[in-house]
PDB file of C-alpha atoms in Angstrom:
ATOM      1  CA  MET R 492     -49.524 -22.667   4.882  1.00 45.00           C
ATOM      2  CA  ARG R 493     -46.009 -22.788   5.843  1.00 49.00           C
ATOM      3  CA  ASN R 494     -46.231 -19.902   7.995  1.00 50.00           C
ATOM      4  CA  ASN R 495     -49.142 -21.208   9.733  1.00 49.00           C
ATOM      5  CA  SER R 496     -47.491 -24.361  10.603  1.00 45.00           C
ATOM      6  CA  ARG R 497     -44.577 -22.513  12.056  1.00 51.00           C
ATOM      7  CA  ALA R 498     -46.800 -20.262  14.111  1.00 51.00           C
ATOM      8  CA  GLY R 499     -48.216 -23.187  15.770  1.00 51.00           C
ATOM      9  CA  ARG R 500     -45.081 -24.701  16.876  1.00 54.00           C
ATOM     10  CA  PRO R 501     -43.501 -24.225  20.400  1.00 54.00           C
ATOM     11  CA  PRO R 502     -40.730 -21.812  20.433  1.00 54.00           C
ATOM     12  CA  HIS R 503     -37.212 -23.119  20.153  1.00 56.00           C
ATOM     13  CA  LEU R 504     -35.428 -24.155  23.306  1.00 53.00           C
ATOM     14  CA  CYS R 505     -32.893 -21.377  22.818  1.00 54.00           C
ATOM     15  CA  LYS R 506     -35.544 -18.716  22.418  1.00 54.00           C
ATOM     16  CA  ARG R 507     -37.447 -20.129  25.419  1.00 55.00           C
ATOM     17  CA  LEU R 508     -34.249 -19.887  27.320  1.00 52.00           C
ATOM     18  CA  LEU R 509     -33.428 -16.358  26.192  1.00 53.00           C
ATOM     19  CA  ARG R 510     -37.117 -15.384  27.023  1.00 54.00           C
ATOM     20  CA  ARG R 511     -36.459 -16.872  30.633  1.00 53.00           C
ATOM     21  CA  LEU R 512     -33.437 -14.893  31.135  1.00 52.00           C
ATOM     22  CA  GLY R 513     -35.074 -11.643  29.864  1.00 51.00           C
ATOM     23  CA  ALA R 514     -32.625 -11.515  26.984  1.00 51.00           C
ATOM     24  CA  ALA R 515     -35.064 -11.958  24.135  1.00 51.00           C
ATOM     25  CA  ARG R 516     -36.676  -8.763  22.320  1.00 55.00           C
ATOM     26  CA  ASN R 517     -40.045  -8.206  24.027  1.00 55.00           C
ATOM     27  CA  PRO R 518     -41.500  -4.915  24.818  1.00 54.00           C
ATOM     28  CA  LEU R 519     -43.399  -6.597  27.705  1.00 51.00           C
ATOM     29  CA  VAL R 520     -40.138  -7.406  29.409  1.00 57.00           C
ATOM     30  CA  ARG R 521     -39.339  -4.865  32.052  1.00 65.00           C
ATOM     31  CA  ARG R 522     -35.857  -3.743  32.963  1.00 70.00           C
ATOM     32  CA  SER R 523     -36.096  -5.650  36.366  1.00 67.00           C
ATOM     33  CA  ASP R 524     -36.996  -8.769  34.506  1.00 70.00           C
ATOM     34  CA  ARG R 525     -33.691  -8.373  32.400  1.00 76.00           C
ATOM     35  CA  VAL R 526     -31.655  -7.710  35.530  1.00 79.00           C
ATOM     36  CA  GLU R 527     -33.188 -10.852  37.114  1.00 80.00           C
ATOM     37  CA  GLY R 528     -32.487 -12.927  34.005  1.00 83.00           C
ATOM     38  CA  LEU R 529     -28.933 -11.585  33.929  1.00 86.00           C
ATOM     39  CA  LEU R 530     -28.414 -12.517  37.619  1.00 88.00           C
ATOM     40  CA  ALA R 531     -29.762 -16.074  37.030  1.00 88.00           C
ATOM     41  CA  GLY R 532     -27.375 -16.485  33.986  1.00 87.00           C
ATOM     42  CA  ILE R 533     -24.441 -15.384  36.088  1.00 91.00           C
ATOM     43  CA  ALA R 534     -25.330 -17.701  39.089  1.00 93.00           C
ATOM     44  CA  VAL R 535     -25.713 -20.602  36.560  1.00 93.00           C
ATOM     45  CA  LEU R 536     -22.337 -19.727  34.896  1.00 94.00           C
ATOM     46  CA  ILE R 537     -20.613 -19.595  38.379  1.00 94.00           C
ATOM     47  CA  ALA R 538     -22.051 -22.922  39.414  1.00 95.00           C
ATOM     48  CA  LEU R 539     -20.680 -24.304  36.060  1.00 95.00           C
ATOM     49  CA  LEU R 540     -17.236 -22.762  36.652  1.00 95.00           C
ATOM     50  CA  ALA R 541     -17.322 -24.212  40.325  1.00 95.00           C
ATOM     51  CA  VAL R 542     -17.402 -27.634  38.980  1.00 96.00           C
ATOM     52  CA  PRO R 543     -13.644 -28.026  38.012  1.00 96.00           C
ATOM     53  CA  PHE R 544     -12.817 -26.076  41.244  1.00 95.00           C
ATOM     54  CA  ALA R 545     -14.692 -28.626  43.313  1.00 96.00           C
ATOM     55  CA  MET R 546     -13.153 -31.430  41.341  1.00 96.00           C
ATOM     56  CA  ALA R 547      -9.669 -30.059  41.995  1.00 97.00           C
ATOM     57  CA  ILE R 548     -10.430 -29.853  45.809  1.00 96.00           C
ATOM     58  CA  GLY R 549     -11.722 -33.439  45.868  1.00 96.00           C
ATOM     59  CA  SER R 550      -8.676 -34.669  43.906  1.00 96.00           C
ATOM     60  CA  ALA R 551      -6.246 -32.931  46.310  1.00 97.00           C
ATOM     61  CA  ASP R 552      -8.193 -34.519  49.309  1.00 96.00           C
ATOM     62  CA  ILE R 553      -7.987 -37.956  47.599  1.00 96.00           C
ATOM     63  CA  ALA R 554      -4.240 -37.659  47.125  1.00 96.00           C
ATOM     64  CA  ALA R 555      -3.704 -36.447  50.836  1.00 96.00           C
ATOM     65  CA  GLU R 556      -5.786 -39.290  52.243  1.00 95.00           C
ATOM     66  CA  THR R 557      -4.217 -41.913  49.935  1.00 96.00           C
ATOM     67  CA  ALA R 558      -0.734 -40.763  51.157  1.00 96.00           C
ATOM     68  CA  ALA R 559      -2.136 -41.059  54.819  1.00 95.00           C
ATOM     69  CA  SER R 560      -3.479 -44.494  54.007  1.00 94.00           C
ATOM     70  CA  ASP R 561      -0.020 -45.763  52.845  1.00 95.00           C
ATOM     71  CA  ALA R 562       1.537 -44.230  55.770  1.00 94.00           C
ATOM     72  CA  GLN R 563      -0.911 -46.054  58.073  1.00 92.00           C
ATOM     73  CA  LEU R 564      -0.689 -49.382  56.282  1.00 91.00           C
ATOM     74  CA  GLN R 565       3.204 -49.134  56.806  1.00 91.00           C
ATOM     75  CA  SER R 566       3.068 -48.331  60.592  1.00 90.00           C
ATOM     76  CA  ARG R 567       0.114 -50.638  61.662  1.00 91.00           C
ATOM     77  CA  HIS R 568      -0.366 -54.275  61.495  1.00 90.00           C
ATOM     78  CA  GLN R 569      -3.059 -56.615  62.422  1.00 91.00           C
ATOM     79  CA  VAL R 570      -2.793 -59.589  64.967  1.00 91.00           C
ATOM     80  CA  THR R 571      -5.120 -61.924  66.722  1.00 90.00           C
ATOM     81  CA  ALA R 572      -6.007 -61.310  70.432  1.00 90.00           C
ATOM     82  CA  THR R 573      -7.495 -63.839  72.808  1.00 91.00           C
ATOM     83  CA  VAL R 574      -9.851 -62.410  75.420  1.00 90.00           C
ATOM     84  CA  LEU R 575      -8.890 -63.569  78.937  1.00 89.00           C
ATOM     85  CA  THR R 576     -11.986 -62.110  81.010  1.00 86.00           C
ATOM     86  CA  THR R 577     -15.590 -61.866  80.031  1.00 85.00           C
ATOM     87  CA  ALA R 578     -16.769 -58.063  80.120  1.00 77.00           C
ATOM     88  CA  ALA R 579     -19.333 -57.250  82.546  1.00 74.00           C
ATOM     89  CA  GLN R 580     -22.674 -56.565  80.855  1.00 66.00           C
ATOM     90  CA  PRO R 581     -24.381 -53.226  81.739  1.00 56.00           C
ATOM     91  CA  VAL R 582     -27.546 -53.503  83.670  1.00 49.00           C
ATOM     92  CA  ALA R 583     -30.418 -51.641  82.297  1.00 48.00           C
ATOM     93  CA  SER R 584     -32.824 -50.069  84.731  1.00 45.00           C
ATOM     94  CA  VAL R 585     -36.602 -50.205  84.175  1.00 45.00           C
ATOM     95  CA  GLY R 586     -37.396 -47.418  81.712  1.00 47.00           C
ATOM     96  CA  ASP R 587     -33.937 -46.888  80.866  1.00 46.00           C
ATOM     97  CA  THR R 588     -33.773 -45.629  77.119  1.00 48.00           C
ATOM     98  CA  ALA R 589     -29.997 -45.056  76.933  1.00 45.00           C
ATOM     99  CA  PRO R 590     -28.229 -46.622  74.062  1.00 47.00           C
ATOM    100  CA  ILE R 591     -26.053 -49.707  74.812  1.00 48.00           C
ATOM    101  CA  ALA R 592     -22.485 -49.285  73.988  1.00 59.00           C
ATOM    102  CA  ASN R 593     -21.407 -51.526  71.117  1.00 81.00           C
ATOM    103  CA  ASN R 594     -17.822 -51.944  72.385  1.00 83.00           C
ATOM    104  CA  ALA R 595     -16.458 -53.174  75.668  1.00 86.00           C
ATOM    105  CA  ARG R 596     -13.019 -53.113  77.301  1.00 87.00           C
ATOM    106  CA  VAL R 597     -11.520 -56.530  78.319  1.00 89.00           C
ATOM    107  CA  ASN R 598      -8.268 -58.115  79.428  1.00 89.00           C
ATOM    108  CA  ALA R 599      -6.499 -59.961  76.613  1.00 90.00           C
ATOM    109  CA  VAL R 600      -3.357 -61.575  75.327  1.00 91.00           C
ATOM    110  CA  TRP R 601      -1.801 -61.111  71.856  1.00 87.00           C
ATOM    111  CA  GLN R 602       1.487 -61.680  70.089  1.00 84.00           C
ATOM    112  CA  PRO R 603       2.988 -58.503  68.435  1.00 81.00           C
ATOM    113  CA  MET R 604       5.046 -59.079  65.140  1.00 78.00           C
ATOM    114  CA  ASN R 605       8.656 -59.606  66.229  1.00 75.00           C
ATOM    115  CA  GLY R 606       7.947 -59.159  69.890  1.00 74.00           C
ATOM    116  CA  ALA R 607       7.133 -60.866  73.080  1.00 81.00           C
ATOM    117  CA  THR R 608       3.525 -61.950  74.148  1.00 85.00           C
ATOM    118  CA  ARG R 609       1.803 -59.034  75.698  1.00 87.00           C
ATOM    119  CA  THR R 610      -1.250 -58.944  78.074  1.00 88.00           C
ATOM    120  CA  GLY R 611      -3.405 -55.668  78.603  1.00 87.00           C
ATOM    121  CA  MET R 612      -6.825 -54.146  78.106  1.00 89.00           C
ATOM    122  CA  ILE R 613      -8.175 -53.663  74.591  1.00 87.00           C
ATOM    123  CA  THR R 614     -11.457 -52.589  73.180  1.00 87.00           C
ATOM    124  CA  VAL R 615     -13.510 -55.245  71.372  1.00 86.00           C
ATOM    125  CA  PRO R 616     -16.998 -55.455  70.004  1.00 84.00           C
ATOM    126  CA  ASN R 617     -19.596 -56.769  72.506  1.00 82.00           C
ATOM    127  CA  GLY R 618     -19.853 -59.935  70.679  1.00 78.00           C
ATOM    128  CA  SER R 619     -16.269 -60.676  71.073  1.00 77.00           C
ATOM    129  CA  ALA R 620     -16.108 -59.648  74.786  1.00 80.00           C
ATOM    130  CA  THR R 621     -16.221 -63.485  76.162  1.00 86.00           C
ATOM    131  CA  GLU R 622     -13.490 -65.237  77.591  1.00 87.00           C
ATOM    132  CA  GLY R 623     -11.513 -67.492  75.122  1.00 87.00           C
ATOM    133  CA  THR R 624     -12.865 -65.510  72.056  1.00 88.00           C
ATOM    134  CA  THR R 625     -10.371 -64.377  69.534  1.00 89.00           C
ATOM    135  CA  THR R 626     -10.676 -61.194  67.729  1.00 88.00           C
ATOM    136  CA  PRO R 627      -8.464 -59.309  65.451  1.00 90.00           C
ATOM    137  CA  ILE R 628      -6.955 -56.027  66.434  1.00 89.00           C
ATOM    138  CA  TRP R 629      -4.598 -53.411  64.884  1.00 91.00           C
ATOM    139  CA  LEU R 630      -1.385 -52.302  66.526  1.00 90.00           C
ATOM    140  CA  ASP R 631       0.889 -49.349  66.056  1.00 87.00           C
ATOM    141  CA  GLN R 632       4.623 -49.666  65.913  1.00 84.00           C
ATOM    142  CA  ALA R 633       4.840 -49.366  69.642  1.00 81.00           C
ATOM    143  CA  GLY R 634       2.467 -52.419  69.946  1.00 81.00           C
ATOM    144  CA  LYS R 635      -0.277 -50.506  71.288  1.00 83.00           C
ATOM    145  CA  GLN R 636      -3.937 -51.102  69.988  1.00 86.00           C
ATOM    146  CA  THR R 637      -5.030 -48.462  67.361  1.00 88.00           C
ATOM    147  CA  THR R 638      -7.747 -48.090  64.742  1.00 89.00           C
ATOM    148  CA  ALA R 639      -7.714 -49.873  61.411  1.00 90.00           C
ATOM    149  CA  PRO R 640      -5.795 -47.969  58.590  1.00 92.00           C
ATOM    150  CA  LEU R 641      -7.480 -45.948  56.205  1.00 92.00           C
ATOM    151  CA  THR R 642      -8.122 -47.869  52.959  1.00 92.00           C
ATOM    152  CA  HIS R 643      -7.711 -46.392  49.284  1.00 94.00           C
ATOM    153  CA  ALA R 644     -11.478 -46.951  48.749  1.00 94.00           C
ATOM    154  CA  ASP R 645     -12.135 -44.832  51.779  1.00 94.00           C
ATOM    155  CA  ALA R 646      -9.977 -42.260  50.563  1.00 95.00           C
ATOM    156  CA  VAL R 647     -11.537 -41.986  47.157  1.00 96.00           C
ATOM    157  CA  THR R 648     -15.011 -41.962  48.729  1.00 96.00           C
ATOM    158  CA  ASN R 649     -13.999 -39.217  51.250  1.00 96.00           C
ATOM    159  CA  GLY R 650     -12.531 -37.068  48.295  1.00 96.00           C
ATOM    160  CA  ILE R 651     -15.605 -37.362  46.307  1.00 96.00           C
ATOM    161  CA  LEU R 652     -17.722 -36.362  49.177  1.00 97.00           C
ATOM    162  CA  VAL R 653     -15.513 -33.344  50.008  1.00 97.00           C
ATOM    163  CA  GLY R 654     -15.657 -32.261  46.172  1.00 96.00           C
ATOM    164  CA  ALA R 655     -19.499 -32.702  46.190  1.00 97.00           C
ATOM    165  CA  PHE R 656     -19.921 -30.808  49.526  1.00 97.00           C
ATOM    166  CA  THR R 657     -17.835 -27.920  48.402  1.00 96.00           C
ATOM    167  CA  TRP R 658     -19.841 -27.594  45.039  1.00 96.00           C
ATOM    168  CA  LEU R 659     -23.052 -27.669  46.957  1.00 97.00           C
ATOM    169  CA  CYS R 660     -21.909 -24.954  49.163  1.00 96.00           C
ATOM    170  CA  VAL R 661     -21.046 -22.780  46.311  1.00 96.00           C
ATOM    171  CA  VAL R 662     -24.617 -23.501  44.725  1.00 96.00           C
ATOM    172  CA  ALA R 663     -26.298 -22.876  48.126  1.00 96.00           C
ATOM    173  CA  VAL R 664     -24.581 -19.500  48.347  1.00 96.00           C
ATOM    174  CA  LEU R 665     -25.527 -18.626  44.876  1.00 95.00           C
ATOM    175  CA  ALA R 666     -29.060 -19.731  45.474  1.00 94.00           C
ATOM    176  CA  GLY R 667     -29.259 -17.568  48.721  1.00 94.00           C
ATOM    177  CA  ALA R 668     -27.940 -14.463  46.750  1.00 93.00           C
ATOM    178  CA  PHE R 669     -30.053 -14.916  43.973  1.00 90.00           C
ATOM    179  CA  TRP R 670     -33.272 -15.232  46.201  1.00 92.00           C
ATOM    180  CA  VAL R 671     -32.275 -12.157  48.054  1.00 91.00           C
ATOM    181  CA  ALA R 672     -31.854 -10.239  44.870  1.00 89.00           C
ATOM    182  CA  ARG R 673     -35.157 -11.422  43.525  1.00 86.00           C
ATOM    183  CA  ARG R 674     -36.898 -10.429  46.737  1.00 87.00           C
ATOM    184  CA  VAL R 675     -35.679  -6.946  46.271  1.00 86.00           C
ATOM    185  CA  LEU R 676     -36.494  -6.841  42.510  1.00 80.00           C
ATOM    186  CA  ASP R 677     -40.159  -8.088  43.440  1.00 79.00           C
ATOM    187  CA  HIS R 678     -40.460  -5.449  45.982  1.00 80.00           C
ATOM    188  CA  ARG R 679     -39.303  -2.662  43.340  1.00 77.00           C
ATOM    189  CA  ARG R 680     -41.696  -4.269  40.964  1.00 74.00           C
ATOM    190  CA  ALA R 681     -44.714  -4.199  43.126  1.00 75.00           C
ATOM    191  CA  ALA R 682     -43.906  -0.462  44.218  1.00 73.00           C
ATOM    192  CA  ARG R 683     -43.674   0.615  40.616  1.00 71.00           C
ATOM    193  CA  TRP R 684     -46.916  -1.333  39.834  1.00 71.00           C
ATOM    194  CA  ALA R 685     -48.615   0.399  42.629  1.00 69.00           C
ATOM    195  CA  ASP R 686     -47.380   3.895  41.194  1.00 65.00           C
ATOM    196  CA  GLU R 687     -48.506   3.051  37.665  1.00 63.00           C
ATOM    197  CA  TRP R 688     -52.014   1.921  38.835  1.00 68.00           C
ATOM    198  CA  ALA R 689     -52.376   5.104  40.921  1.00 68.00           C
ATOM    199  CA  GLN R 690     -51.610   7.177  37.924  1.00 68.00           C
ATOM    200  CA  PHE R 691     -53.914   5.206  35.668  1.00 66.00           C
ATOM    201  CA  ALA R 692     -56.841   4.818  37.973  1.00 64.00           C
ATOM    202  CA  GLY R 693     -56.589   8.050  40.016  1.00 59.00           C
ATOM    203  CA  PRO R 694     -56.356   8.521  43.658  1.00 56.00           C
ATOM    204  CA  GLU R 695     -59.761   7.536  44.428  1.00 56.00           C
ATOM    205  CA  ALA R 696     -59.138   3.971  43.306  1.00 52.00           C
ATOM    206  CA  VAL R 697     -56.087   3.582  45.723  1.00 49.00           C
ATOM    207  CA  ARG R 698     -58.254   4.262  48.654  1.00 53.00           C
TER     208      ARG R 698
END
């Protein structure tokens, strides 16, 4: 009764995994099946070993971008600029499907930190390209308009993306290599099956 109950149970997870990899003792498992299982196990092992490698790359990128963020925060400052002239709106022709630019170049005046008032052309969003509108802009140490500094949150996000992309590239290479190897094994299995069938059924069955 005890043996019957065990016989009706599904195989253990480890046994199923070993069968999947071709490592379990089974006379029906071919040598090519064992090779395929071995390659699958190696691919999974390499993918797991690549996780700390990808994490190290992501951490290094976070450290580098955080240092760049600190440098940008020290060398850039934000001021408020007042638009002096309204930007000309582009005229769209009939049937024109080209995207409209989100930014515009306008003449504006601003007060740099520890400097005289300056006037010049700056880039602002279209919604702020109207005379009299005030808009925040970022300036470098020379008082020229520049982009906003990289934040620490952006540095962490970029580092995580770099690490994840690195790991996915490794997995993609492993998957491609395993697919090629499996195609080769399938071709050999099909050829061997055809030879065995020809020997069993005779040449007339192959015609």
